[in-house]
XYZ file of C-alpha atoms in Angstrom:
468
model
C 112.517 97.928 174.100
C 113.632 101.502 172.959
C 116.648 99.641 171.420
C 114.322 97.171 169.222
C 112.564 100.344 168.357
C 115.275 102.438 166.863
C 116.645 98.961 164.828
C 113.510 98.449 163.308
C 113.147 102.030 162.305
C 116.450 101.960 161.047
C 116.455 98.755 159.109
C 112.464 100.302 157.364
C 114.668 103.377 156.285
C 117.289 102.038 154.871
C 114.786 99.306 152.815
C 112.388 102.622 151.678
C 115.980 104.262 150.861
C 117.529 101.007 148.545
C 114.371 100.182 147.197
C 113.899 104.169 145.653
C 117.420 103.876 144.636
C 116.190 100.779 142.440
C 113.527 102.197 141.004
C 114.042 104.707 138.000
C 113.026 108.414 138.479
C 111.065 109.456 135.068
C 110.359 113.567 136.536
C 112.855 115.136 134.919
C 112.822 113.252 131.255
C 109.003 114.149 131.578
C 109.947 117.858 132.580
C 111.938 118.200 129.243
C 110.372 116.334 126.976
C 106.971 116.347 127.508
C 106.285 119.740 125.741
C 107.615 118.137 122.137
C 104.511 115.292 122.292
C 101.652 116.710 120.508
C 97.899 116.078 120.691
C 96.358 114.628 117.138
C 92.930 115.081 116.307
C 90.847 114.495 113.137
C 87.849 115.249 111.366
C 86.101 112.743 109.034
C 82.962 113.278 107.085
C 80.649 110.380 106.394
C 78.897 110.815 103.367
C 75.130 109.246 103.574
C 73.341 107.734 100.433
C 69.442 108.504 100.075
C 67.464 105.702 100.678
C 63.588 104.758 100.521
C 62.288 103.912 103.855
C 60.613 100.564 103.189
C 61.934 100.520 99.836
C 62.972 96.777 98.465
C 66.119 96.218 96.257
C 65.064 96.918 92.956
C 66.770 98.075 89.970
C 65.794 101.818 88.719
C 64.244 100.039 85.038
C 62.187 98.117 87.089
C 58.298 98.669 86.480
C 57.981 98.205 90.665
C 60.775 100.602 91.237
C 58.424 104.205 90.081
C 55.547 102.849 91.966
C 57.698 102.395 95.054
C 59.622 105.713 94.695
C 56.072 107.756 94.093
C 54.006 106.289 96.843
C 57.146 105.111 99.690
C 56.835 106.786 103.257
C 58.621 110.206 103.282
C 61.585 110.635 104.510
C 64.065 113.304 105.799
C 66.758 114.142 103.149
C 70.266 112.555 103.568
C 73.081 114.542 105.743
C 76.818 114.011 105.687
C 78.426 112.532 109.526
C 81.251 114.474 111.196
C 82.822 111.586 113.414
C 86.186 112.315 115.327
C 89.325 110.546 116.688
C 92.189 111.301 118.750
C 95.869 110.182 118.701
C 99.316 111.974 119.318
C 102.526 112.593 117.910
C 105.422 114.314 118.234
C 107.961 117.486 116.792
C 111.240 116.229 115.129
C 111.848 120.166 114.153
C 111.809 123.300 114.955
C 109.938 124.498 112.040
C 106.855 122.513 112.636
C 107.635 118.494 111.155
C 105.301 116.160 112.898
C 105.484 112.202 113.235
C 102.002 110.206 113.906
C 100.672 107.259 113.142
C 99.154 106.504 109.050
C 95.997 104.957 111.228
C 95.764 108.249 113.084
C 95.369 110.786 110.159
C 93.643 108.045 107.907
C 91.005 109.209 105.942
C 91.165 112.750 107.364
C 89.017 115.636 106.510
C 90.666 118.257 109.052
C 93.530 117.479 111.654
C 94.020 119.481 114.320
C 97.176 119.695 116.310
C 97.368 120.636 119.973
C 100.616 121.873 121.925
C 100.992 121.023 125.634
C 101.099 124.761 126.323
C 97.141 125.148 124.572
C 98.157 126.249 121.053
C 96.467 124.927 118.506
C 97.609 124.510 114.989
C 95.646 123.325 111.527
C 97.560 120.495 110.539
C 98.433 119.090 106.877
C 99.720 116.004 105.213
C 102.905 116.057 103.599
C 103.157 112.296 103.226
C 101.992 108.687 104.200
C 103.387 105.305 104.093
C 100.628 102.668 105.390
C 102.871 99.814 104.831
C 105.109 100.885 108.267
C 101.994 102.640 109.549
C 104.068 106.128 109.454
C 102.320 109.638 108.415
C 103.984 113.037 108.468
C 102.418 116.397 109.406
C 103.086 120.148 109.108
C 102.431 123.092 111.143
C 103.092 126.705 110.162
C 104.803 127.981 113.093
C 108.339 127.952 114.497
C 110.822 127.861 117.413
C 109.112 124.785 118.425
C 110.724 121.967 121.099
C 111.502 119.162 119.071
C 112.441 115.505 120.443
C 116.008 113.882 120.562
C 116.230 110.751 118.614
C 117.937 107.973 119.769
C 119.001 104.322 118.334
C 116.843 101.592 118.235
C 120.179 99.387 118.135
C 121.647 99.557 121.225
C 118.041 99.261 123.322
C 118.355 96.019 125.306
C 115.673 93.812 126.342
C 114.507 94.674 130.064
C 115.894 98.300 129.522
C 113.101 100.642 131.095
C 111.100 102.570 128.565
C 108.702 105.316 128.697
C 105.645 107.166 126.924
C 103.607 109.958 126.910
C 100.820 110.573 124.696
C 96.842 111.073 124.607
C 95.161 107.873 125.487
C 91.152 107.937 125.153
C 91.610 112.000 125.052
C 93.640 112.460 128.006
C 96.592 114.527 127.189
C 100.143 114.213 128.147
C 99.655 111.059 130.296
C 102.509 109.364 131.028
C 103.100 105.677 130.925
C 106.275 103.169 131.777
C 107.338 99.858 131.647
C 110.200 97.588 130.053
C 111.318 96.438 126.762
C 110.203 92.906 126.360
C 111.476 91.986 122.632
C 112.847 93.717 120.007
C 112.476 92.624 116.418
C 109.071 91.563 116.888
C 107.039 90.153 113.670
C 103.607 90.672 113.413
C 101.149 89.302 110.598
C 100.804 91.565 107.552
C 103.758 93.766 108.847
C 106.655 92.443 106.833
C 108.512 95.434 106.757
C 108.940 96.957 110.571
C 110.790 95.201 113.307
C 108.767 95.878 115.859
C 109.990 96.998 119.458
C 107.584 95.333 121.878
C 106.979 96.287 125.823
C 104.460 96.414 128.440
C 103.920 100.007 128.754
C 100.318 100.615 129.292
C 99.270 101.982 125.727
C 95.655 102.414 124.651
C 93.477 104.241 122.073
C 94.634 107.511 122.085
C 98.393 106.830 122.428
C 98.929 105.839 118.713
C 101.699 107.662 117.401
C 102.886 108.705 120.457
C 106.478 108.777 121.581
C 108.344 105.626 123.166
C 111.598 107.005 125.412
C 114.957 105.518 126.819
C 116.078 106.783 129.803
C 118.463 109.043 127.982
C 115.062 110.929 126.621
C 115.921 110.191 123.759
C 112.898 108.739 121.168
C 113.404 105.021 120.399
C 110.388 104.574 119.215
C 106.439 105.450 118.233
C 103.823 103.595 119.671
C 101.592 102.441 117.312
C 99.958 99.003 118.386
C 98.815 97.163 120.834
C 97.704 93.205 121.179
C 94.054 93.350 122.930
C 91.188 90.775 123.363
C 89.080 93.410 124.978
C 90.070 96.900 122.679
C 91.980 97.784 125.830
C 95.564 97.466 127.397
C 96.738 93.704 127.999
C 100.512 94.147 128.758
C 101.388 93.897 124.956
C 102.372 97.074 123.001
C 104.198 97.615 119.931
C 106.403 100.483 118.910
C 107.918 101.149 115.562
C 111.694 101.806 115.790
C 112.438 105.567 115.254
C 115.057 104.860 112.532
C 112.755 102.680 110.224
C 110.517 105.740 111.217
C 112.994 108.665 110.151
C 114.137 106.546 106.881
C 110.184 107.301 105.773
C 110.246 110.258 106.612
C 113.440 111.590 104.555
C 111.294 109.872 101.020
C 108.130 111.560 102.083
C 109.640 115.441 102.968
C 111.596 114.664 99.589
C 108.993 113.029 97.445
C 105.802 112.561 99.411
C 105.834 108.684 98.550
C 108.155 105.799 99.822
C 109.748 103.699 97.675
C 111.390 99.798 97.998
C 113.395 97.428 96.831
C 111.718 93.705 95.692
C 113.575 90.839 94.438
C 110.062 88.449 93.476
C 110.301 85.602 95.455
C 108.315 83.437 98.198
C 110.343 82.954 101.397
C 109.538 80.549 104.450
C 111.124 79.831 107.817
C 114.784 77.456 107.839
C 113.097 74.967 110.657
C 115.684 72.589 112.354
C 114.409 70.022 110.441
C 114.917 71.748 106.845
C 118.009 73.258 107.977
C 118.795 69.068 108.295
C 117.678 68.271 104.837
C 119.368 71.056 103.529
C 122.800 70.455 105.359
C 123.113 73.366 107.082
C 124.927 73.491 110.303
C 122.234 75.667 111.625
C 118.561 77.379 111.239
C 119.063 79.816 109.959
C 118.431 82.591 106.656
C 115.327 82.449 104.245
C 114.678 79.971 102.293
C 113.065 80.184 99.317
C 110.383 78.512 98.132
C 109.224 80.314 94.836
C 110.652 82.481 91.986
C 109.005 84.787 90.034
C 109.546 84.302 86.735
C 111.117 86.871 84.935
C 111.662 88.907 88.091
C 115.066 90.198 89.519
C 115.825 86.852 92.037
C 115.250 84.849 88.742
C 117.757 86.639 86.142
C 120.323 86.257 88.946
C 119.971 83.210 88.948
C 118.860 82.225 92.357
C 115.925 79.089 92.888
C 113.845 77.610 95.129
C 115.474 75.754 97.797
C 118.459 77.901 98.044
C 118.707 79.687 101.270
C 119.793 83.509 101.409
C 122.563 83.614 104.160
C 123.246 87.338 103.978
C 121.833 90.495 101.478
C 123.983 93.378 100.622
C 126.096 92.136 103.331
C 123.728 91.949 105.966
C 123.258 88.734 107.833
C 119.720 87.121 107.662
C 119.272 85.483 110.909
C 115.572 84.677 109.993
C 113.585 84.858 107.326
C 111.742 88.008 108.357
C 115.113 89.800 108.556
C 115.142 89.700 104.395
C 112.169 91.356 103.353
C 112.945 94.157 105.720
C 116.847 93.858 104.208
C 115.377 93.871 100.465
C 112.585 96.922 100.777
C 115.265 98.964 102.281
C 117.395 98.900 99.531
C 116.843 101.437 96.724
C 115.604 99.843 93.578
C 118.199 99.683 90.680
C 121.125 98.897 93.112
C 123.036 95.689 92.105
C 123.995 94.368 95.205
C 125.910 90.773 96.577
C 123.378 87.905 97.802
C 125.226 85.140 100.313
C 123.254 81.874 99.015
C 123.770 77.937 100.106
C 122.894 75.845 97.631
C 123.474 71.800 97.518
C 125.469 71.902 100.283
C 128.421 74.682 99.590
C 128.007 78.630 99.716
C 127.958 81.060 96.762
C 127.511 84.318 95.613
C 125.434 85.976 92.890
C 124.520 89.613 92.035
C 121.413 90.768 91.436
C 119.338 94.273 90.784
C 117.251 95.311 93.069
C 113.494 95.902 91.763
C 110.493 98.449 93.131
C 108.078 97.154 95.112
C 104.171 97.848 93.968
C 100.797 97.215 94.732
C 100.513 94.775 92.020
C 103.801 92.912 92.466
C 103.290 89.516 93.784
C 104.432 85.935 92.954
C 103.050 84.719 90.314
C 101.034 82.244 91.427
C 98.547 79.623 88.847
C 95.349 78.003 90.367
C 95.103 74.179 89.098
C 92.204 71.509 89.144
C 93.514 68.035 88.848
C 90.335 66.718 87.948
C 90.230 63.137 87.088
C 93.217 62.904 84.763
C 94.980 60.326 86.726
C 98.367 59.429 85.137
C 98.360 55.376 85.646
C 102.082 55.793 86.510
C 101.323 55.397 90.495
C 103.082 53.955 93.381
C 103.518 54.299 96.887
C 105.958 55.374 98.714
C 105.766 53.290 102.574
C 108.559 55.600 104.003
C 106.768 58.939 103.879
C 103.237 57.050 103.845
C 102.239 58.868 101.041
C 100.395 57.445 97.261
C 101.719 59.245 94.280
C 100.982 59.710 90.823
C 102.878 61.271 87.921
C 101.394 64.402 86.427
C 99.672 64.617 82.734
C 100.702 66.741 80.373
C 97.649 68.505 80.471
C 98.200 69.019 84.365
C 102.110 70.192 84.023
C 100.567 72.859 81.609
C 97.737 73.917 84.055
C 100.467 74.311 86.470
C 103.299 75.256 84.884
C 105.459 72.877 85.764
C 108.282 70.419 84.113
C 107.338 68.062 86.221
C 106.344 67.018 89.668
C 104.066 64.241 91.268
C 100.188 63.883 92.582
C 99.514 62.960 96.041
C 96.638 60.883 95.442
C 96.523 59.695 99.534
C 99.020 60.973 102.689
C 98.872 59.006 105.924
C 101.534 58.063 108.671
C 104.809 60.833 108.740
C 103.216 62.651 105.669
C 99.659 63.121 107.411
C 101.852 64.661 110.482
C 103.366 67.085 108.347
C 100.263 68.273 107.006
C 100.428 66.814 103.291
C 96.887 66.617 101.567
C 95.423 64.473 98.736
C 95.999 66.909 95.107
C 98.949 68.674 96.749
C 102.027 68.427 94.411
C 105.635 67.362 95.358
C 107.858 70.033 93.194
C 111.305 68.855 94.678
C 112.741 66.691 97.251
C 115.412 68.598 99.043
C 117.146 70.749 96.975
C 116.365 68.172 93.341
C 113.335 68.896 91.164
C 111.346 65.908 90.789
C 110.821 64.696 87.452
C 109.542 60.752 87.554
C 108.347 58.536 90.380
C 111.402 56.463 89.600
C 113.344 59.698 90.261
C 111.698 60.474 93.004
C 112.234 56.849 94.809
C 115.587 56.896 93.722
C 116.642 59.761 95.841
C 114.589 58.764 98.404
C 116.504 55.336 98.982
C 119.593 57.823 99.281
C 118.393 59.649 102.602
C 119.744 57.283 105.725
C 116.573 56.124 108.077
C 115.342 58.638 111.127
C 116.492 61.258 109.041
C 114.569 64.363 107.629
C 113.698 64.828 104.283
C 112.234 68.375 103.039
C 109.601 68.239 100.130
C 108.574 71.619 98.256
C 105.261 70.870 98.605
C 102.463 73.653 96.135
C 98.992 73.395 98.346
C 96.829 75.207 96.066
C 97.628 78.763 95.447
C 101.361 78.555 97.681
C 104.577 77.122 97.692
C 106.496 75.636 100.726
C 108.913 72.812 101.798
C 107.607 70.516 104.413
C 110.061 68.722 106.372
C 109.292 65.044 106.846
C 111.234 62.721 109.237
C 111.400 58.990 107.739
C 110.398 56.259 109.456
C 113.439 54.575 111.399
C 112.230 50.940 111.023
């Protein structure tokens, strides 16, 4: 019985022993790099407007408006709101640089910044970009601990991760988990590819630090994917080298500049990358040009696919505008293309990105000028109709056809009555004749991409023909 005993003990002690051998020990990265993370909090003032209390919406000419005004309910006078928030960030030097969040200093009045050892410092703005959601502070004081940065590049995916920050106010909590993508796209974030893991990040952790095991700063924590406002296992960090490339514009300038090229991109689907010939999906494909803008004097057009920029690869289509902004504007650089079946290359000069720069893009009402050159086309299921003149110069257009009715494959693919067919594959379409012409070309059970403008946008929409 004693024997049984002493096994069993043994065998629990050796498990308790392998298992903490497994697991990763965090104290000492915490014990030296805890004191560079930085409490963030802000000040902003609400201004109120004066208002009549039972006062209806009337304009101040109004005869009503005096009589209202004289004889309303009094009031107490109007009084500006202080309201407060709280995120964290962290010292890349010695002389008092700080990295936070743009959310986290966003519309700031005063910004306080709190050390771990109870200092606290009056914190200003040297710069902000919004578009990566990146804001740099300054404190006067010096002989500070600063963080180590690290390199996005070589994370792997499953590679434990760490962060410490301020979540809902409580400082220098510490949180862990695993990388569980890198790369990561999320809507209206074109230009940051974001690191995502399920370390437990809330409000309060924004701008925050994201570790390796090294201690060295991969990342800063600046999102998380919530149904409730709370943790959910999703969290998004932005890599510390997209991070540091903003920050060497704004200590230099205070502003960030990028690179455009003025065109609409979409996804190379399996089924375009077919049409197209390509042994494989992959690259941008583009599905607009602006007129006039730098893709267009070099030459490239829709339905070309951009296989690398500036010798980069472009595995997918969000790789490019990342590729493009990061380039300085002015810079003539190489663009990989494959067009009709072969590759090429063409040069082109970079543009700046602005606020105002977007693809042109032409609203159009077909109205009931119906060219009576129709036909239908049983393949695709879809009812066509040549364009007018008048419509070709609402849209802007040589030519191009109608879709006057979509049903079988093209309903499937999401084709809509007034929609216009631009191209089929890679071949602007002129004429119905045209158009059937190539059509009788593509072999049965095969897919066929159409650059299909729905409204205001411009995409190709792979189609598989019927095999019968």
């Amino acid at each position: 019985m004693l024997k049984r005993v002493l096994i069993i003990a043994l065998f629990v002690f050796f498990a308790d022993t392998l298992q903490a051998k497994d697991l990763p020990d965090f104290t000492e990265l915490v014990e030296k790099q805890g004191a560079s993370v930085v409490n963030v909090s802000t000040t902003q003032i609400i201004h109120n407007t004066q208002t009549l209390q039972g006062m209806p919406n009337l304009p101040e000419g109004d005869p009503f408006y005096e009589l209202f005004r004289r004889f309303a309910p009094p009031q107490q006078a109007p009084h500006d709101q202080e309201t407060q928030s709280l995120g964290s960030g962290f010292i890349i030097s010695e002389d008092g640089y700080i990295l936070t969040n743009a959310h986290v200093v966003d519309s700031a009045e005063k910004i306080t910044v709190r050390l771990t050892d109870k200092r606290e410092f009056k914190g200003r703005i040297i710069g902000v970009d919004k578009r990566t959601d990146v804001a740099l502070l300054k404190i006067e004081a010096t002989g500070l601990p600063k963080i180590t940065q690290g390199d996005p590049n070589f994370l792997k995916v499953g590679e434990w991760v760490l962060a410490i920050g301020s979540p809902f106010g409580f400082d220098s909590s510490v949180t862990a988990g695993i990388v569980s993508a890198k790369g990561r796209s999320l809507p209206q974030e074109n230009f940051v590819p974001f690191i995502q893991t399920d370390v437990a990040i809330n409000p309060g952790n924004s701008g925050g630090p994201l570790f390796n095991m090294k201690g060295e700063v991969v990342g800063i924590n600046s999102q998380i994917y919530s149904r409730s406002g709370g943790y959910m296992g999703l969290s998004f960090a932005i890599p510390i080298d997209v991070a540091m490339d903003v920050v060497k514009q704004l200590r230099a300038t205070g502003k960030v500049t990028r690179g455009r090229i003025g065109v609409s991109i979409q996804e190379v689907t399996r089924e375009l990358a077919e049409s197209f010939g390509l042994s494989k999906p992959n690259g941008a494909l583009i599905s607009n040009v602006e007129k006039g803008g730098p893709a267009d004097k070099a030459g490239i057009q829709p339905s070309d696919v951009i296989l690398k920029f500036d010798g980069k690869v472009v595995n997918v289509s969000n790789d490019l505008p990342r590729i493009v902004a990061a380039t300085h504007p002015g810079n003539k650089v190489g663009v990989e293309l494959w067009r009709k079946g072969e590759t090429l290359k063409v040069m082109v000069t970079v543009g700046e990105i602005t606020d105002e720069a977007r693809v042109a893009q032409h609203s159009h009402k077909n109205g009931n000028n119906v060219s009576p050159a129709t036909e239908s086309s049983e393949r695709l299921g879809l009812e066509l109709s040549e364009l007018t003149p008048e419509q070709k110069t609402a849209l802007q257009v040589d030519g191009g056809l109608l879709v006057l009715d979509a049903k079988g494959a093209a309903a499937r693919s999401e084709l809509h009555r007034e929609d216009i067919i631009l191209a089929i594959n890679n071949i602007p379409v002129k004429s119905l004749e045209q158009f059937n012409d190539l059509l009788k070309q593509i072999p049965k059970g095969k897919n066929v991409a159409l650059l299909v403008r729905h409204g205001d946008t411009t995409s190709y929409v792979p189609i598989k023909l019927d095999e019968k």
